[in-house]
mmCIF file of C-alpha atoms in Angstrom:
data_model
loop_
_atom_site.group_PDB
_atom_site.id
_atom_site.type_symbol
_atom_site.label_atom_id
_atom_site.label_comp_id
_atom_site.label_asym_id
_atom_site.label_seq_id
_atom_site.Cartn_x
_atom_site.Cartn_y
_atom_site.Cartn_z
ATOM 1 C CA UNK A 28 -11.551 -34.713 11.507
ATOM 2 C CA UNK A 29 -14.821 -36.657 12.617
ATOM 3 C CA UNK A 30 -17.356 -33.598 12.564
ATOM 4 C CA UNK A 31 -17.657 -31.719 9.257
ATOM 5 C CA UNK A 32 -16.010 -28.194 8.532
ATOM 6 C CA UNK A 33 -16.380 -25.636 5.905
ATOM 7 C CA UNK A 34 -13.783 -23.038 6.053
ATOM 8 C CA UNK A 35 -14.698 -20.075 3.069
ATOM 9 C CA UNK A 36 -11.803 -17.396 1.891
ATOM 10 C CA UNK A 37 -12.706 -14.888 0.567
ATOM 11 C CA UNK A 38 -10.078 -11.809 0.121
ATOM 12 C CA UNK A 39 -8.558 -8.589 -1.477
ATOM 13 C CA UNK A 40 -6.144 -9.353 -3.826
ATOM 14 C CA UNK A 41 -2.697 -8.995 -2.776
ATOM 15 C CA UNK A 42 -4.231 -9.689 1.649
ATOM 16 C CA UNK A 43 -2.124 -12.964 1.149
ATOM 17 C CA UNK A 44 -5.713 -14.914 1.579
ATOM 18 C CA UNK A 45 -4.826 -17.735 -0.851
ATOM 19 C CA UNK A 46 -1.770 -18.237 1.178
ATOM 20 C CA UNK A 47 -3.774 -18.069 4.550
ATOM 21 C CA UNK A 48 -6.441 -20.857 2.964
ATOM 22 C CA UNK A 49 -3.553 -22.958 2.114
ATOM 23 C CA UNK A 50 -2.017 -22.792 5.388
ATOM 24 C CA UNK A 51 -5.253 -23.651 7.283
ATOM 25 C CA UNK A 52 -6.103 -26.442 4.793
ATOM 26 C CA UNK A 53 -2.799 -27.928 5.453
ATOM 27 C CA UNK A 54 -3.567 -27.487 9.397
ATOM 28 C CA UNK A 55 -6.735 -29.037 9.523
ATOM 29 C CA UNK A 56 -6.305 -31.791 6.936
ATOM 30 C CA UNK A 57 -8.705 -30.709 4.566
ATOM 31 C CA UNK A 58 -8.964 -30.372 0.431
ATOM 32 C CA UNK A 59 -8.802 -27.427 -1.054
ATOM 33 C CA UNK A 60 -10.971 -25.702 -3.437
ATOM 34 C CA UNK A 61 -9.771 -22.355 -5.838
ATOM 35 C CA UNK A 62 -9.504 -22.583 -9.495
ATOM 36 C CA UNK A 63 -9.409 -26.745 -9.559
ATOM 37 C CA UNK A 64 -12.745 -26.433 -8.328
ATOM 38 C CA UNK A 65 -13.888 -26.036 -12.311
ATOM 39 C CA UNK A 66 -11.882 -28.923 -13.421
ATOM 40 C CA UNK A 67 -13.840 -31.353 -10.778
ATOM 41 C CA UNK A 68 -16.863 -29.641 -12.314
ATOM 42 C CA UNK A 69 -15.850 -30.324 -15.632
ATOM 43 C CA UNK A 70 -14.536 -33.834 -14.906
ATOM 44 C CA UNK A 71 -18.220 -34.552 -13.609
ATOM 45 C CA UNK A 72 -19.563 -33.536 -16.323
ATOM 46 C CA UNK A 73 -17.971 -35.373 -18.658
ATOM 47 C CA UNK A 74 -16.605 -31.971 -20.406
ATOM 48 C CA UNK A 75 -13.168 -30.181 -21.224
ATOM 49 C CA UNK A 76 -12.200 -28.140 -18.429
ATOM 50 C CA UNK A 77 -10.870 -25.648 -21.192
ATOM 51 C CA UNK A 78 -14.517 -24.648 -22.528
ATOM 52 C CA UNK A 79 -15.486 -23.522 -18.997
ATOM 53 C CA UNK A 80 -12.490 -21.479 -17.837
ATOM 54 C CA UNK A 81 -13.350 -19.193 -20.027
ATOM 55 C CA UNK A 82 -16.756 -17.973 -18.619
ATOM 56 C CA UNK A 83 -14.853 -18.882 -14.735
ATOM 57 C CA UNK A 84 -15.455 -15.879 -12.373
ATOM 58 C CA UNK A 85 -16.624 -13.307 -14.986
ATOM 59 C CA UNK A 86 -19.453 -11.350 -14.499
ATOM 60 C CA UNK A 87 -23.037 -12.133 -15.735
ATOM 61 C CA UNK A 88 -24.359 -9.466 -18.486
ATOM 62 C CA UNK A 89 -28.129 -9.528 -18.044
ATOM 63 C CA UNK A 90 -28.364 -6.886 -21.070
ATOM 64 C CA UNK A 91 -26.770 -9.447 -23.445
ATOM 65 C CA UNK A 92 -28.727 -12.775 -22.020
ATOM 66 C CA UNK A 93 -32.336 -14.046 -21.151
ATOM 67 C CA UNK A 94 -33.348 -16.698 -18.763
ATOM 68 C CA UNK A 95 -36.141 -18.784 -20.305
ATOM 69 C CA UNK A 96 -38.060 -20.917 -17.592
ATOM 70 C CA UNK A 97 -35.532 -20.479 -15.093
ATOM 71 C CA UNK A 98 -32.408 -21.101 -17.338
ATOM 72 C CA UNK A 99 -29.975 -18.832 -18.009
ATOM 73 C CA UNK A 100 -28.330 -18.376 -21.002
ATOM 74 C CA UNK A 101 -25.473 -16.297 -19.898
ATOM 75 C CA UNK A 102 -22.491 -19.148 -20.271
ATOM 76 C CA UNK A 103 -20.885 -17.128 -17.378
ATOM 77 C CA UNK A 104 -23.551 -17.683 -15.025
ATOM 78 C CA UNK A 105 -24.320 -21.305 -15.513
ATOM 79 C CA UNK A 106 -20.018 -21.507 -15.632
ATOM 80 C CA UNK A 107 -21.159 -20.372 -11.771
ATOM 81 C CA UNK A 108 -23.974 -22.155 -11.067
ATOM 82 C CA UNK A 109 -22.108 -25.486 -11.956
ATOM 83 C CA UNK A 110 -19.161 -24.694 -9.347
ATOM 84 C CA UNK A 111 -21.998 -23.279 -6.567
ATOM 85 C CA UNK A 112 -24.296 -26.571 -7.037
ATOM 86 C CA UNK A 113 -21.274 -29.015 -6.992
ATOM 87 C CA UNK A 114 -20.101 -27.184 -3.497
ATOM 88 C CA UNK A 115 -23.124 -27.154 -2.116
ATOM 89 C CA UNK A 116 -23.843 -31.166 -3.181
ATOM 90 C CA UNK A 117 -20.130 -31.529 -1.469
ATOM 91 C CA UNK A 118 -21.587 -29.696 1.791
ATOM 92 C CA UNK A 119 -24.683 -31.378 1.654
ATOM 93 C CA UNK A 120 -23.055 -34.849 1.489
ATOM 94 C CA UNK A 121 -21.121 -33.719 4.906
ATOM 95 C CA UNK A 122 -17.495 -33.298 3.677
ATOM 96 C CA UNK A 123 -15.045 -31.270 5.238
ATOM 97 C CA UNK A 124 -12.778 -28.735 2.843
ATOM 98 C CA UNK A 125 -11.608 -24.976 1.996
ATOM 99 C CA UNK A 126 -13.453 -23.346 -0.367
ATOM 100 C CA UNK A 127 -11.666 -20.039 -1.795
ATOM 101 C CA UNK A 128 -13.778 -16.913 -3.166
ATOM 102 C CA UNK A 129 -16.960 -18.658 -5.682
ATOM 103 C CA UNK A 130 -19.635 -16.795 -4.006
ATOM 104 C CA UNK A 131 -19.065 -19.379 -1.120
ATOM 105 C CA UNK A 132 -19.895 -17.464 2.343
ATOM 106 C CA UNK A 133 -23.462 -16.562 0.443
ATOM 107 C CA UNK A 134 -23.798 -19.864 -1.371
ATOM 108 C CA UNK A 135 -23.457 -22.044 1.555
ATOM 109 C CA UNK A 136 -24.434 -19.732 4.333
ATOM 110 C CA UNK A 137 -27.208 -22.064 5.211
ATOM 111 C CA UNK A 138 -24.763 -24.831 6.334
ATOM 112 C CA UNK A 139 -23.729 -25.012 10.204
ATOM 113 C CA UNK A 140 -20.585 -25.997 9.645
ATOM 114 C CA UNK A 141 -19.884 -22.729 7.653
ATOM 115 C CA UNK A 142 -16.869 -20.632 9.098
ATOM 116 C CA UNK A 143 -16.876 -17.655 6.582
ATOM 117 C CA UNK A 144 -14.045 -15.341 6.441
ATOM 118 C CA UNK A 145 -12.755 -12.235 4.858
ATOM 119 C CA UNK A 146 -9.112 -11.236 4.416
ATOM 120 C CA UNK A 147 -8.415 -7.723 3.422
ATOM 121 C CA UNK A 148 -5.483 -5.463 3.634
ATOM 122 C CA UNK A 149 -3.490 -2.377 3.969
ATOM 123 C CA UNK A 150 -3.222 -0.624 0.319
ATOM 124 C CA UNK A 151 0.505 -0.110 0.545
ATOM 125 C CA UNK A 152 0.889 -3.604 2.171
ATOM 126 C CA UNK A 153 -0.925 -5.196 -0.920
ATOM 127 C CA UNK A 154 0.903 -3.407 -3.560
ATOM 128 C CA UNK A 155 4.670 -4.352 -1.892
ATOM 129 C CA UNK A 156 3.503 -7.762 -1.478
ATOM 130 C CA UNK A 157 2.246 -7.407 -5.127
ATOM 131 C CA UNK A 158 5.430 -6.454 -5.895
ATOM 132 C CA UNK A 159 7.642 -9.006 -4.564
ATOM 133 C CA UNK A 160 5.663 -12.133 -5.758
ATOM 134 C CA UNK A 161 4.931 -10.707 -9.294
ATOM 135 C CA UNK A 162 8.284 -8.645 -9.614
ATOM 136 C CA UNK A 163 6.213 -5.722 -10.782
ATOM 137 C CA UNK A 164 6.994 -1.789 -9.920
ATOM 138 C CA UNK A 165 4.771 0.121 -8.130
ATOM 139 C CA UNK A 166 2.403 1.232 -10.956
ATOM 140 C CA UNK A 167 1.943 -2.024 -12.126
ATOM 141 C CA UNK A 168 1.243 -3.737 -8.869
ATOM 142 C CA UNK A 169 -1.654 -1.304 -8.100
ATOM 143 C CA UNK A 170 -2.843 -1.492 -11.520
ATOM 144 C CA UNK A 171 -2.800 -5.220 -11.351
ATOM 145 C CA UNK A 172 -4.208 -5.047 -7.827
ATOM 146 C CA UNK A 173 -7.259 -2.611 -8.830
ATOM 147 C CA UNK A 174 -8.143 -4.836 -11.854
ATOM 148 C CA UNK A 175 -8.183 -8.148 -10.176
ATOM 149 C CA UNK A 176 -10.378 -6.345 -7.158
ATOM 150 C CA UNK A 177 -12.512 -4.702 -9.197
ATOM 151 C CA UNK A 178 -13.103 -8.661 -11.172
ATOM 152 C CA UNK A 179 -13.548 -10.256 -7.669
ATOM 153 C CA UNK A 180 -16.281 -7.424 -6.527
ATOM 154 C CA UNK A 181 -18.253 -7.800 -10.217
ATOM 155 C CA UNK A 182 -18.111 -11.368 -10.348
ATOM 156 C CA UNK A 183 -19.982 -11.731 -6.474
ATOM 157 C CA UNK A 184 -21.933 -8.676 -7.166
ATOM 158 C CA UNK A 185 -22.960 -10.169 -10.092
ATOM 159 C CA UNK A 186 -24.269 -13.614 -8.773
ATOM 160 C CA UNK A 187 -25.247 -12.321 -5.142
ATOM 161 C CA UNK A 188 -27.846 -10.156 -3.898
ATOM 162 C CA UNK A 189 -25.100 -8.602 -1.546
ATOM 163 C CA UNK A 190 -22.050 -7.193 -1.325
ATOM 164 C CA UNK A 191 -18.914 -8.024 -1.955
ATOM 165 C CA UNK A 192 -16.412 -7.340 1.127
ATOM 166 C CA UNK A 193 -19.237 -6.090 3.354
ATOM 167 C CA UNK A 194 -18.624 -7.763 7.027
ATOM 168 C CA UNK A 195 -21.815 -8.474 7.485
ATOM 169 C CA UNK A 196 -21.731 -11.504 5.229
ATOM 170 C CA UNK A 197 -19.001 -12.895 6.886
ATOM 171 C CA UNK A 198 -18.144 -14.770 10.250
ATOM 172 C CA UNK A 199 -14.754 -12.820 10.866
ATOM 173 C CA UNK A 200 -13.230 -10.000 8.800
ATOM 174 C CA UNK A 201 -9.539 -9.280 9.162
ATOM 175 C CA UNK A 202 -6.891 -7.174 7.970
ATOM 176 C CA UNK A 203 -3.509 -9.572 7.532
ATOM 177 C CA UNK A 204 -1.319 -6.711 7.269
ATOM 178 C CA UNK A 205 -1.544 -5.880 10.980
ATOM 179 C CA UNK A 206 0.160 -9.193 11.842
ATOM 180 C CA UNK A 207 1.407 -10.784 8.646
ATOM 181 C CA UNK A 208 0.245 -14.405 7.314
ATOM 182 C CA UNK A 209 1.683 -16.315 9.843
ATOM 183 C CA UNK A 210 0.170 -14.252 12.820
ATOM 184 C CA UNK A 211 -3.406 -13.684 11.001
ATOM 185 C CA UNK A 212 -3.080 -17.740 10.335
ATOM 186 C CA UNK A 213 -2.278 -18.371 13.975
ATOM 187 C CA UNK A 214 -5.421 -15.859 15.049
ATOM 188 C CA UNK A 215 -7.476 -17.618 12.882
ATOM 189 C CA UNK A 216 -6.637 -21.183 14.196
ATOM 190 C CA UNK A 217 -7.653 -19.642 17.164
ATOM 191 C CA UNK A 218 -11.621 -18.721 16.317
ATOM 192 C CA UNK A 219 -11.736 -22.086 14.299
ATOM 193 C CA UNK A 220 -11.303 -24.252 17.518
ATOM 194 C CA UNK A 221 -12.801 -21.936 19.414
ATOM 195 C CA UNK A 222 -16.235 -21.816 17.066
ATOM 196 C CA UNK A 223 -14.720 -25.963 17.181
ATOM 197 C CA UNK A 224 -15.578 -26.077 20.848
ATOM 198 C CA UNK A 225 -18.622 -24.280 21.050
ATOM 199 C CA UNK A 226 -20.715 -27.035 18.944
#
């Protein structure tokens, strides 16, 4: 791909948004960026991977840390700033890629090439899918599902001055369960070359 493109995923747990950033990273040729973001952050750094996990995608306490000059001492927000300064180096230096949750539709919304998007869905949808990959009843599913939603939503709340899941951070918003992966994939292909075609 000759002109640069930032595709961000951000999603409910259990919306099958992982999935849908791996499928259009495999479409459009591109890297992709989740939880082996921190070990290229670590690896430029020169440091274990292992000490930053983990303070990855926690939630800042400003009760139990000061910032002195600027600097935080809250290991769970400089864990953060790392991964949002080596994105936003990687965006600056014009290369293409999908970038999963990390604050990245706020973090980079300066950049043109910037196709935010948020995947939510259904509540009973989420919990059966839940389910089936985890082999988890019912209960556990939503308990699971609650707690890892409720991380996500601290974690950005935490490091951004808005919300969370609102739409009006994002580029497109849509609900996977009304189609299924494949489908909400194929939909999003769609706006990509069509926000593509526009430039």
């Amino acid at each position: 791909m000759s002109e640069q493109l930032i595709i961000s995923v951000s999603r409910e747990y259990g919306s099958g948004g992982h999935e849908i950033a791996q499928k259009l990273a495999e479409y459009y040729k591109l890297p992709m960026y989740d939880h082996n973001l921190l070990d290229e952050v670590a690896a430029s750094m020169n440091v274990s991977s292992q000490e930053l996990a983990e303070f990855d995608e926690t939630r800042r306490n400003k009760f139990l840390y000061r910032s002195v000059m600027g600097m935080n001492s809250s290991p769970a927000d400089n864990v953060a700033r790392m991964q949002f300064d080596y994105i936003k180096k990687k965006a600056e230096a014009g290369e293409s890629f999908v970038i999963v949750g990390r604050c990245s539709e706020i973090v980079l919304k300066d950049n043109p090439h910037l196709i935010s998007i948020f995947v939510l869905g259904d509540r009973e949808a989420k919990i059966e899918r839940v389910m089936r990959i985890y082999e988890l009843d019912a209960r556990h599913a939503e308990e699971r599902m609650i707690e890892k939603d409720r991380r996500r939503k601290s974690y950005h709340n935490s490091h951004c001055k808005v919300k969370w899941g609102d739409s009006r951070n994002y580029d497109l918003s849509i609900n996977s369960s009304k189609l299924g992966v494949e489908e909400t994939v194929e939909s999003l292909k769609n706006y990509i070359d069509a926000r593509l075609a526009h430039k």
